[in-house]
CSV table of N, CA and C and ligand atoms in Angstrom, one decimal:
chain,number,residue,atom,x,y,z
A,162,MET,N,0.8,-1.2,0.0
A,162,MET,CA,0.0,0.0,0.0
A,162,MET,C,0.9,1.3,0.0
A,163,GLU,N,0.3,2.3,-0.5
A,163,GLU,CA,1.1,3.6,-0.7
A,163,GLU,C,1.2,4.4,0.6
A,164,GLU,N,1.7,5.6,0.5
A,164,GLU,CA,2.0,6.5,1.6
A,164,GLU,C,0.8,6.8,2.5
A,165,SER,N,-0.4,6.9,1.9
A,165,SER,CA,-1.6,7.3,2.7
A,165,SER,C,-2.1,6.2,3.7
A,166,THR,N,-1.4,5.1,3.6
A,166,THR,CA,-1.8,4.0,4.5
A,166,THR,C,-1.5,4.3,5.9
A,167,MET,N,-2.6,3.9,6.8
A,167,MET,CA,-2.4,4.0,8.2
A,167,MET,C,-2.3,2.6,8.7
A,168,LYS,N,-1.3,2.3,9.6
A,168,LYS,CA,-1.1,0.9,10.0
A,168,LYS,C,-1.1,0.9,11.6
A,169,LEU,N,-1.9,-0.1,12.1
A,169,LEU,CA,-2.0,-0.2,13.6
A,169,LEU,C,-1.9,-1.7,13.9
A,170,ASN,N,-1.3,-1.9,15.1
A,170,ASN,CA,-1.0,-3.3,15.5
A,170,ASN,C,-1.6,-3.6,16.9
A,171,PHE,N,-2.2,-4.8,17.0
A,171,PHE,CA,-2.8,-5.2,18.3
A,171,PHE,C,-2.4,-6.6,18.7
A,172,PRO,N,-1.9,-6.7,19.9
A,172,PRO,CA,-1.5,-8.1,20.3
A,172,PRO,C,-2.7,-8.9,20.7
A,173,VAL,N,-2.6,-10.2,20.6
A,173,VAL,CA,-3.7,-11.1,21.0
A,173,VAL,C,-3.1,-12.2,21.8
A,174,ASP,N,-3.6,-12.4,23.0
A,174,ASP,CA,-3.0,-13.5,23.9
A,174,ASP,C,-3.8,-14.8,23.9
A,175,ARG,N,-3.2,-15.9,24.0
A,175,ARG,CA,-3.9,-17.2,24.0
A,175,ARG,C,-4.7,-17.3,25.3
A,176,GLY,N,-5.8,-18.0,25.2
A,176,GLY,CA,-6.6,-18.3,26.3
A,176,GLY,C,-7.2,-17.1,27.1
A,177,GLU,N,-7.1,-15.9,26.6
A,177,GLU,CA,-7.5,-14.7,27.3
A,177,GLU,C,-9.0,-14.4,27.0
A,178,PHE,N,-9.9,-15.2,27.5
A,178,PHE,CA,-11.3,-15.1,27.2
A,178,PHE,C,-11.9,-13.8,27.8
A,179,ALA,N,-11.3,-13.3,28.9
A,179,ALA,CA,-11.8,-12.1,29.5
A,179,ALA,C,-11.7,-10.9,28.6
A,180,SER,N,-10.6,-10.8,27.9
A,180,SER,CA,-10.3,-9.6,27.0
A,180,SER,C,-10.5,-10.0,25.5
A,181,ALA,N,-10.9,-11.2,25.3
A,181,ALA,CA,-11.1,-11.6,23.9
A,181,ALA,C,-12.1,-10.8,23.1
A,182,GLY,N,-11.7,-10.4,21.9
A,182,GLY,CA,-12.6,-9.6,21.1
A,182,GLY,C,-12.2,-8.1,21.2
A,183,LYS,N,-11.2,-7.8,22.0
A,183,LYS,CA,-10.8,-6.4,22.2
A,183,LYS,C,-10.2,-5.8,21.0
A,184,ALA,N,-9.3,-6.6,20.3
A,184,ALA,CA,-8.6,-6.1,19.1
A,184,ALA,C,-9.7,-5.8,18.0
A,185,SER,N,-10.6,-6.8,17.8
A,185,SER,CA,-11.5,-6.6,16.8
A,185,SER,C,-12.5,-5.4,17.1
A,186,SER,N,-12.9,-5.3,18.4
A,186,SER,CA,-13.8,-4.2,18.7
A,186,SER,C,-13.1,-2.8,18.5
A,187,ARG,N,-11.8,-2.8,18.8
A,187,ARG,CA,-11.0,-1.5,18.6
A,187,ARG,C,-11.0,-1.2,17.1
A,188,ILE,N,-10.7,-2.2,16.3
A,188,ILE,CA,-10.6,-2.0,14.9
A,188,ILE,C,-12.0,-1.6,14.3
A,189,LYS,N,-13.0,-2.2,14.8
A,189,LYS,CA,-14.4,-1.7,14.4
A,189,LYS,C,-14.6,-0.2,14.7
A,190,LYS,N,-14.2,0.2,15.9
A,190,LYS,CA,-14.4,1.6,16.2
A,190,LYS,C,-13.6,2.6,15.3
A,191,ILE,N,-12.4,2.1,15.0
A,191,ILE,CA,-11.5,2.9,14.2
A,191,ILE,C,-12.2,3.1,12.8
A,192,LEU,N,-12.7,2.0,12.3
A,192,LEU,CA,-13.3,2.1,10.9
A,192,LEU,C,-14.6,3.0,11.0
A,193,GLN,N,-15.4,2.8,12.1
A,193,GLN,CA,-16.6,3.7,12.2
A,193,GLN,C,-16.2,5.1,12.3
A,194,ASN,N,-15.1,5.4,13.1
A,194,ASN,CA,-14.7,6.8,13.2
A,194,ASN,C,-14.2,7.5,11.9
A,195,ILE,N,-13.6,6.7,11.1
A,195,ILE,CA,-13.2,7.2,9.8
A,195,ILE,C,-14.4,7.5,8.9
A,196,GLY,N,-15.6,6.9,9.3
A,196,GLY,CA,-16.8,7.2,8.5
A,196,GLY,C,-17.1,6.2,7.4
A,197,LEU,N,-16.5,5.0,7.5
A,197,LEU,CA,-16.8,4.0,6.5
A,197,LEU,C,-18.2,3.4,6.8
A,198,ASN,N,-18.9,3.0,5.7
A,198,ASN,CA,-20.3,2.6,5.9
A,198,ASN,C,-20.5,1.3,6.8
A,199,ASN,N,-21.6,1.3,7.5
A,199,ASN,CA,-21.9,0.2,8.5
A,199,ASN,C,-21.8,-1.2,7.9
A,200,ALA,N,-22.3,-1.4,6.8
A,200,ALA,CA,-22.2,-2.8,6.2
A,200,ALA,C,-20.8,-3.2,6.0
A,201,PHE,N,-20.0,-2.3,5.5
A,201,PHE,CA,-18.6,-2.6,5.3
A,201,PHE,C,-17.8,-2.8,6.6
A,202,VAL,N,-18.1,-2.0,7.6
A,202,VAL,CA,-17.4,-2.1,8.9
A,202,VAL,C,-17.8,-3.4,9.5
A,203,ARG,N,-19.1,-3.8,9.4
A,203,ARG,CA,-19.6,-5.1,10.0
A,203,ARG,C,-18.8,-6.3,9.4
A,204,LYS,N,-18.7,-6.3,8.1
A,204,LYS,CA,-17.9,-7.4,7.4
A,204,LYS,C,-16.5,-7.5,8.0
A,205,VAL,N,-15.8,-6.4,8.1
A,205,VAL,CA,-14.4,-6.4,8.6
A,205,VAL,C,-14.4,-6.8,10.0
A,206,ALA,N,-15.4,-6.3,10.8
A,206,ALA,CA,-15.4,-6.6,12.2
A,206,ALA,C,-15.7,-8.1,12.5
A,207,ILE,N,-16.6,-8.7,11.7
A,207,ILE,CA,-16.9,-10.1,11.9
A,207,ILE,C,-15.7,-11.0,11.6
A,208,ALA,N,-15.1,-10.7,10.4
A,208,ALA,CA,-13.9,-11.5,10.0
A,208,ALA,C,-12.8,-11.4,11.0
A,209,THR,N,-12.6,-10.1,11.5
A,209,THR,CA,-11.5,-9.9,12.4
A,209,THR,C,-11.8,-10.6,13.8
A,210,TYR,N,-13.0,-10.5,14.2
A,210,TYR,CA,-13.4,-11.2,15.4
A,210,TYR,C,-13.1,-12.7,15.3
A,211,GLU,N,-13.6,-13.3,14.3
A,211,GLU,CA,-13.4,-14.8,14.1
A,211,GLU,C,-11.9,-15.1,14.1
A,212,ALA,N,-11.1,-14.3,13.4
A,212,ALA,CA,-9.6,-14.5,13.4
A,212,ALA,C,-9.0,-14.3,14.8
A,213,GLU,N,-9.5,-13.3,15.5
A,213,GLU,CA,-9.0,-13.1,16.9
A,213,GLU,C,-9.3,-14.2,17.8
A,214,MET,N,-10.6,-14.8,17.7
A,214,MET,CA,-10.9,-15.9,18.5
A,214,MET,C,-10.1,-17.1,18.2
A,215,ASN,N,-9.8,-17.3,16.9
A,215,ASN,CA,-9.0,-18.5,16.5
A,215,ASN,C,-7.6,-18.4,17.2
A,216,LEU,N,-7.1,-17.2,17.3
A,216,LEU,CA,-5.8,-17.0,18.0
A,216,LEU,C,-5.9,-17.3,19.5
A,217,VAL,N,-7.0,-16.8,20.1
A,217,VAL,CA,-7.2,-17.1,21.5
A,217,VAL,C,-7.4,-18.6,21.8
A,218,ILE,N,-8.1,-19.2,20.9
A,218,ILE,CA,-8.5,-20.6,21.2
A,218,ILE,C,-7.4,-21.6,20.7
A,219,HIS,N,-6.9,-21.4,19.4
A,219,HIS,CA,-6.1,-22.4,18.8
A,219,HIS,C,-4.6,-22.2,18.8
A,220,SER,N,-4.2,-20.9,19.1
A,220,SER,CA,-2.8,-20.6,19.0
A,220,SER,C,-2.2,-20.3,20.3
A,221,LEU,N,-0.9,-20.0,20.3
A,221,LEU,CA,-0.2,-19.6,21.5
A,221,LEU,C,-0.1,-18.0,21.6
A,222,GLY,N,-0.8,-17.4,20.7
A,222,GLY,CA,-0.9,-15.9,20.7
A,222,GLY,C,-0.3,-15.3,19.5
A,223,GLY,N,-0.5,-14.1,19.3
A,223,GLY,CA,0.0,-13.4,18.1
A,223,GLY,C,-0.5,-12.0,18.0
A,224,GLN,N,-0.7,-11.5,16.8
A,224,GLN,CA,-1.0,-10.1,16.6
A,224,GLN,C,-1.9,-9.9,15.4
A,225,ILE,N,-2.6,-8.8,15.4
A,225,ILE,CA,-3.5,-8.4,14.3
A,225,ILE,C,-3.0,-7.0,13.9
A,226,THR,N,-2.7,-6.9,12.6
A,226,THR,CA,-2.3,-5.6,12.1
A,226,THR,C,-3.4,-5.1,11.1
A,227,ILE,N,-3.8,-3.9,11.2
A,227,ILE,CA,-4.7,-3.3,10.2
A,227,ILE,C,-4.0,-2.2,9.4
A,228,SER,N,-4.2,-2.3,8.1
A,228,SER,CA,-3.7,-1.2,7.2
A,228,SER,C,-4.9,-0.7,6.5
A,229,ILE,N,-5.0,0.7,6.6
A,229,ILE,CA,-6.1,1.3,5.9
A,229,ILE,C,-5.6,2.2,4.8
A,230,GLY,N,-5.9,1.8,3.6
A,230,GLY,CA,-5.5,2.6,2.4
A,230,GLY,C,-6.6,3.1,1.6
A,231,GLU,N,-6.3,3.7,0.5
A,231,GLU,CA,-7.4,4.2,-0.4
A,231,GLU,C,-8.2,3.1,-1.0
A,232,GLY,N,-9.4,3.0,-0.5
A,232,GLY,CA,-10.4,2.0,-1.0
A,232,GLY,C,-10.1,0.6,-0.6
A,233,LYS,N,-9.2,0.4,0.4
A,233,LYS,CA,-8.9,-1.0,0.8
A,233,LYS,C,-8.5,-1.0,2.3
A,234,VAL,N,-9.0,-2.0,3.0
A,234,VAL,CA,-8.6,-2.3,4.3
A,234,VAL,C,-7.9,-3.7,4.3
A,235,ILE,N,-6.7,-3.8,4.9
A,235,ILE,CA,-6.1,-5.1,4.9
A,235,ILE,C,-5.9,-5.5,6.4
A,236,ILE,N,-6.3,-6.7,6.7
A,236,ILE,CA,-6.1,-7.2,8.1
A,236,ILE,C,-5.1,-8.4,8.0
A,237,GLU,N,-4.0,-8.3,8.7
A,237,GLU,CA,-3.0,-9.4,8.8
A,237,GLU,C,-3.0,-10.0,10.2
A,238,VAL,N,-3.2,-11.3,10.2
A,238,VAL,CA,-3.3,-12.0,11.5
A,238,VAL,C,-2.2,-13.0,11.5
A,239,GLU,N,-1.3,-12.9,12.5
A,239,GLU,CA,-0.1,-13.8,12.6
A,239,GLU,C,-0.1,-14.4,14.0
A,240,ASP,N,0.2,-15.7,14.1
A,240,ASP,CA,0.3,-16.3,15.4
A,240,ASP,C,1.5,-17.3,15.4
A,241,ARG,N,1.9,-17.6,16.6
A,241,ARG,CA,2.8,-18.8,16.9
A,241,ARG,C,1.9,-19.9,17.4
A,242,GLY,N,2.1,-21.1,17.0
A,242,GLY,CA,1.3,-22.1,17.5
A,242,GLY,C,1.4,-23.4,16.7
A,243,PRO,N,0.4,-24.3,16.8
A,243,PRO,CA,0.5,-25.6,16.1
A,243,PRO,C,0.4,-25.5,14.6
A,244,GLY,N,-0.1,-24.4,14.1
A,244,GLY,CA,-0.3,-24.2,12.7
A,244,GLY,C,-1.5,-25.1,12.2
A,245,ILE,N,-1.8,-25.0,10.9
A,245,ILE,CA,-2.9,-25.7,10.4
A,245,ILE,C,-2.4,-26.7,9.4
A,246,GLU,N,-2.6,-28.0,9.6
A,246,GLU,CA,-2.0,-29.0,8.7
A,246,GLU,C,-2.7,-29.1,7.4
A,247,ASN,N,-4.0,-29.1,7.4
A,247,ASN,CA,-4.8,-29.1,6.2
A,247,ASN,C,-5.7,-27.9,6.1
A,248,ILE,N,-5.3,-26.9,5.4
A,248,ILE,CA,-6.0,-25.7,5.3
A,248,ILE,C,-7.4,-25.9,4.6
A,249,GLU,N,-7.4,-26.7,3.6
A,249,GLU,CA,-8.7,-26.9,2.9
A,249,GLU,C,-9.7,-27.5,3.8
A,250,LEU,N,-9.3,-28.5,4.6
A,250,LEU,CA,-10.1,-29.2,5.6
A,250,LEU,C,-10.6,-28.1,6.7
A,251,ALA,N,-9.7,-27.3,7.1
A,251,ALA,CA,-10.0,-26.3,8.1
A,251,ALA,C,-11.0,-25.3,7.6
A,252,MET,N,-11.0,-25.1,6.3
A,252,MET,CA,-12.0,-24.1,5.7
A,252,MET,C,-13.4,-24.7,5.5
A,253,THR,N,-13.5,-26.0,5.8
A,253,THR,CA,-14.8,-26.7,5.6
A,253,THR,C,-15.8,-26.3,6.7
A,254,GLU,N,-17.0,-25.9,6.3
A,254,GLU,CA,-18.0,-25.6,7.3
A,254,GLU,C,-18.3,-26.8,8.3
A,255,GLY,N,-18.2,-26.5,9.5
A,255,GLY,CA,-18.5,-27.5,10.5
A,255,GLY,C,-17.2,-28.3,11.0
A,256,TYR,N,-16.1,-28.1,10.3
A,256,TYR,CA,-14.9,-28.7,10.8
A,256,TYR,C,-14.3,-28.0,12.0
A,257,SER,N,-14.0,-28.7,13.1
A,257,SER,CA,-13.4,-28.0,14.3
A,257,SER,C,-12.7,-29.0,15.1
A,258,THR,N,-11.5,-28.6,15.6
A,258,THR,CA,-10.8,-29.4,16.6
A,258,THR,C,-11.0,-28.9,18.0
A,259,ALA,N,-12.0,-28.0,18.2
A,259,ALA,CA,-12.2,-27.4,19.5
A,259,ALA,C,-12.6,-28.5,20.5
A,260,THR,N,-12.1,-28.3,21.8
A,260,THR,CA,-12.4,-29.3,22.8
A,260,THR,C,-13.8,-29.1,23.4
A,261,GLU,N,-14.2,-30.0,24.2
A,261,GLU,CA,-15.6,-29.9,24.8
A,261,GLU,C,-15.7,-28.7,25.7
A,262,VAL,N,-14.6,-28.3,26.4
A,262,VAL,CA,-14.6,-27.1,27.2
A,262,VAL,C,-14.9,-25.9,26.4
A,263,ILE,N,-14.2,-25.8,25.3
A,263,ILE,CA,-14.3,-24.6,24.4
A,263,ILE,C,-15.8,-24.6,23.8
A,264,ARG,N,-16.3,-25.8,23.4
A,264,ARG,CA,-17.7,-25.9,22.9
A,264,ARG,C,-18.7,-25.4,23.9
A,265,GLU,N,-18.5,-25.7,25.2
A,265,GLU,CA,-19.4,-25.3,26.2
A,265,GLU,C,-19.4,-23.8,26.4
A,266,MET,N,-18.3,-23.1,25.9
A,266,MET,CA,-18.2,-21.7,26.0
A,266,MET,C,-18.9,-21.1,24.8
A,267,GLY,N,-19.4,-21.9,23.9
A,267,GLY,CA,-20.1,-21.4,22.7
A,267,GLY,C,-19.3,-21.3,21.4
A,268,PHE,N,-18.0,-21.8,21.5
A,268,PHE,CA,-17.2,-21.7,20.3
A,268,PHE,C,-17.1,-23.2,19.7
A,269,GLY,N,-16.5,-23.3,18.6
A,269,GLY,CA,-16.2,-24.6,18.0
A,269,GLY,C,-17.2,-25.2,17.1
A,270,ALA,N,-18.0,-24.3,16.5
A,270,ALA,CA,-19.0,-24.7,15.5
A,270,ALA,C,-18.3,-25.0,14.1
A,271,GLY,N,-17.0,-24.6,14.0
A,271,GLY,CA,-16.3,-24.8,12.7
A,271,GLY,C,-16.8,-23.8,11.7
A,272,MET,N,-17.2,-22.6,12.1
A,272,MET,CA,-17.8,-21.7,11.1
A,272,MET,C,-16.9,-20.4,11.0
A,273,GLY,N,-15.8,-20.3,11.8
A,273,GLY,CA,-15.0,-19.1,11.8
A,273,GLY,C,-14.3,-18.8,10.4
A,274,LEU,N,-13.6,-19.8,10.0
A,274,LEU,CA,-12.8,-19.6,8.7
A,274,LEU,C,-13.8,-19.5,7.5
A,275,PRO,N,-14.9,-20.3,7.4
A,275,PRO,CA,-15.8,-20.1,6.3
A,275,PRO,C,-16.4,-18.7,6.3
A,276,ASN,N,-16.7,-18.2,7.5
A,276,ASN,CA,-17.2,-16.8,7.7
A,276,ASN,C,-16.2,-15.8,7.2
A,277,ILE,N,-15.0,-16.0,7.6
A,277,ILE,CA,-13.9,-15.0,7.1
A,277,ILE,C,-13.9,-15.0,5.6
A,278,LYS,N,-13.9,-16.2,5.0
A,278,LYS,CA,-13.9,-16.3,3.6
A,278,LYS,C,-15.1,-15.5,2.9
A,279,LYS,N,-16.3,-15.7,3.5
A,279,LYS,CA,-17.5,-15.0,3.0
A,279,LYS,C,-17.4,-13.5,3.1
A,280,CYS,N,-16.9,-13.0,4.3
A,280,CYS,CA,-16.8,-11.6,4.6
A,280,CYS,C,-15.8,-10.8,3.8
A,281,SER,N,-14.7,-11.5,3.5
A,281,SER,CA,-13.5,-10.8,2.9
A,281,SER,C,-13.6,-10.8,1.3
A,282,ASP,N,-12.9,-9.9,0.7
A,282,ASP,CA,-12.8,-9.9,-0.8
A,282,ASP,C,-11.7,-10.8,-1.2
A,283,ASP,N,-10.7,-10.9,-0.4
A,283,ASP,CA,-9.6,-11.8,-0.7
A,283,ASP,C,-9.0,-12.3,0.6
A,284,LEU,N,-8.6,-13.6,0.5
A,284,LEU,CA,-8.1,-14.3,1.8
A,284,LEU,C,-6.9,-15.2,1.4
A,285,SER,N,-5.8,-15.0,2.1
A,285,SER,CA,-4.7,-16.0,1.9
A,285,SER,C,-4.3,-16.5,3.3
A,286,ILE,N,-4.1,-17.8,3.4
A,286,ILE,CA,-3.6,-18.4,4.6
A,286,ILE,C,-2.4,-19.2,4.3
A,287,GLN,N,-1.4,-18.9,5.1
A,287,GLN,CA,-0.1,-19.7,5.1
A,287,GLN,C,0.2,-20.2,6.5
A,288,SER,N,0.5,-21.5,6.5
A,288,SER,CA,0.7,-22.1,7.9
A,288,SER,C,1.9,-23.1,7.8
A,289,LYS,N,2.6,-23.1,8.9
A,289,LYS,CA,3.7,-24.1,9.1
A,289,LYS,C,3.4,-24.8,10.3
A,290,VAL,N,3.2,-26.2,10.2
A,290,VAL,CA,2.9,-27.0,11.3
A,290,VAL,C,4.0,-26.9,12.4
A,291,GLY,N,3.6,-26.6,13.6
A,291,GLY,CA,4.6,-26.5,14.7
A,291,GLY,C,5.1,-25.1,14.8
A,292,GLU,N,4.8,-24.2,13.9
A,292,GLU,CA,5.4,-22.9,14.0
A,292,GLU,C,4.3,-21.8,14.1
A,293,GLY,N,3.3,-21.9,13.2
A,293,GLY,CA,2.2,-20.9,13.3
A,293,GLY,C,1.5,-20.6,12.0
A,294,THR,N,0.7,-19.6,12.0
A,294,THR,CA,-0.2,-19.3,10.9
A,294,THR,C,-0.2,-17.8,10.6
A,295,LYS,N,-0.2,-17.5,9.3
A,295,LYS,CA,-0.3,-16.1,8.9
A,295,LYS,C,-1.5,-16.0,7.9
A,296,MET,N,-2.4,-15.1,8.2
A,296,MET,CA,-3.6,-14.9,7.4
A,296,MET,C,-3.7,-13.5,6.9
A,297,ILE,N,-3.9,-13.3,5.7
A,297,ILE,CA,-4.1,-11.9,5.2
A,297,ILE,C,-5.5,-11.8,4.5
A,298,MET,N,-6.3,-10.9,5.0
A,298,MET,CA,-7.6,-10.7,4.4
A,298,MET,C,-7.7,-9.3,4.0
A,299,SER,N,-8.3,-9.1,2.8
A,299,SER,CA,-8.5,-7.7,2.3
A,299,SER,C,-10.0,-7.5,2.0
A,300,PHE,N,-10.3,-6.2,2.2
A,300,PHE,CA,-11.7,-5.7,2.0
A,300,PHE,C,-11.7,-4.4,1.2
A,301,ASN,N,-12.5,-4.4,0.1
A,301,ASN,CA,-12.5,-3.2,-0.7
A,301,ASN,C,-13.7,-2.4,-0.4
A,302,TYR,N,-13.5,-1.1,-0.4
A,302,TYR,CA,-14.6,-0.2,-0.2
A,302,TYR,C,-14.6,1.0,-1.2
A,303,GLN,N,-15.7,1.6,-1.4
A,303,GLN,CA,-15.8,2.7,-2.4
A,303,GLN,C,-15.3,4.0,-1.8
B,94,ATP,N1,-4.8,-19.8,14.2
B,94,ATP,C1,-5.0,-21.2,14.2
B,94,ATP,N2,-4.0,-22.0,14.6
B,94,ATP,C2,-4.2,-23.3,14.6
B,94,ATP,N3,-5.3,-23.9,14.1
B,94,ATP,C3,-6.3,-23.1,13.7
B,94,ATP,C4,-6.2,-21.7,13.7
B,94,ATP,N4,-7.4,-21.2,13.2
B,94,ATP,C5,-8.1,-22.3,12.9
B,94,ATP,N5,-7.5,-23.4,13.2
B,94,ATP,C6,-8.0,-24.8,12.9
B,94,ATP,O1,-9.1,-24.7,12.0
B,94,ATP,C7,-10.3,-25.2,12.5
B,94,ATP,C8,-11.5,-24.5,11.9
B,94,ATP,O2,-11.4,-23.1,12.4
B,94,ATP,P1,-12.8,-22.3,12.4
B,94,ATP,O3,-12.5,-20.9,12.9
B,94,ATP,O4,-13.5,-22.4,11.1
B,94,ATP,O5,-13.7,-23.1,13.5
B,94,ATP,P2,-13.5,-23.2,15.1
B,94,ATP,O6,-12.6,-22.1,15.6
B,94,ATP,O7,-13.1,-24.6,15.5
B,94,ATP,O8,-15.0,-22.9,15.5
B,94,ATP,P3,-15.8,-21.5,15.5
B,94,ATP,O9,-14.9,-20.5,14.8
B,94,ATP,O10,-17.1,-21.7,14.8
B,94,ATP,O11,-16.0,-21.1,16.9
B,94,ATP,C9,-10.1,-25.1,14.0
B,94,ATP,O12,-10.9,-26.0,14.8
B,94,ATP,C10,-8.6,-25.4,14.2
B,94,ATP,O13,-8.4,-26.8,14.1
B,95,MG,MG1,-12.9,-20.2,14.9
């Protein structure tokens, strides 16, 4: 992205359910304050929240970076952790490795990644087993 890009960084801790959703709600407020339309902000917020919860639940922690440029918002999500062995399988609706405890908390429907795919205009996932995962999602606006 070119010079007009604004870039902000938010850490996400593993297992931190008390503060989970903080990064995505901050990102939502930033986009609202800029004056981007509600439907667009909602799409970015949903995808970012799903990615944030995946870091809390499935990784050892990481960070979310938002870049806002002319007509485009890019969300980069990076973690250290087990990685994703089969990305295609992980993208399948209903596929989840979440434990019973996590399911009792209301997560683990296996809908996070499919939702991210639906909400974003472009999605790339790179993962190394035993190292971690990097996801880049982009959203176009008028
Ligand atoms: N950051 C990550 N690190 C390691 N594994 C991940 C990560 N994100 C997703 N996964 C794997 O992909 C699976 C599917 O993820 P997805 O977000 O679609 O569903 P979920 O998190 O299990 O449930 P839900 O998002 O509906 O609460 C997860 O169960 C997990 O096995
Ligand atoms: Mg999820």
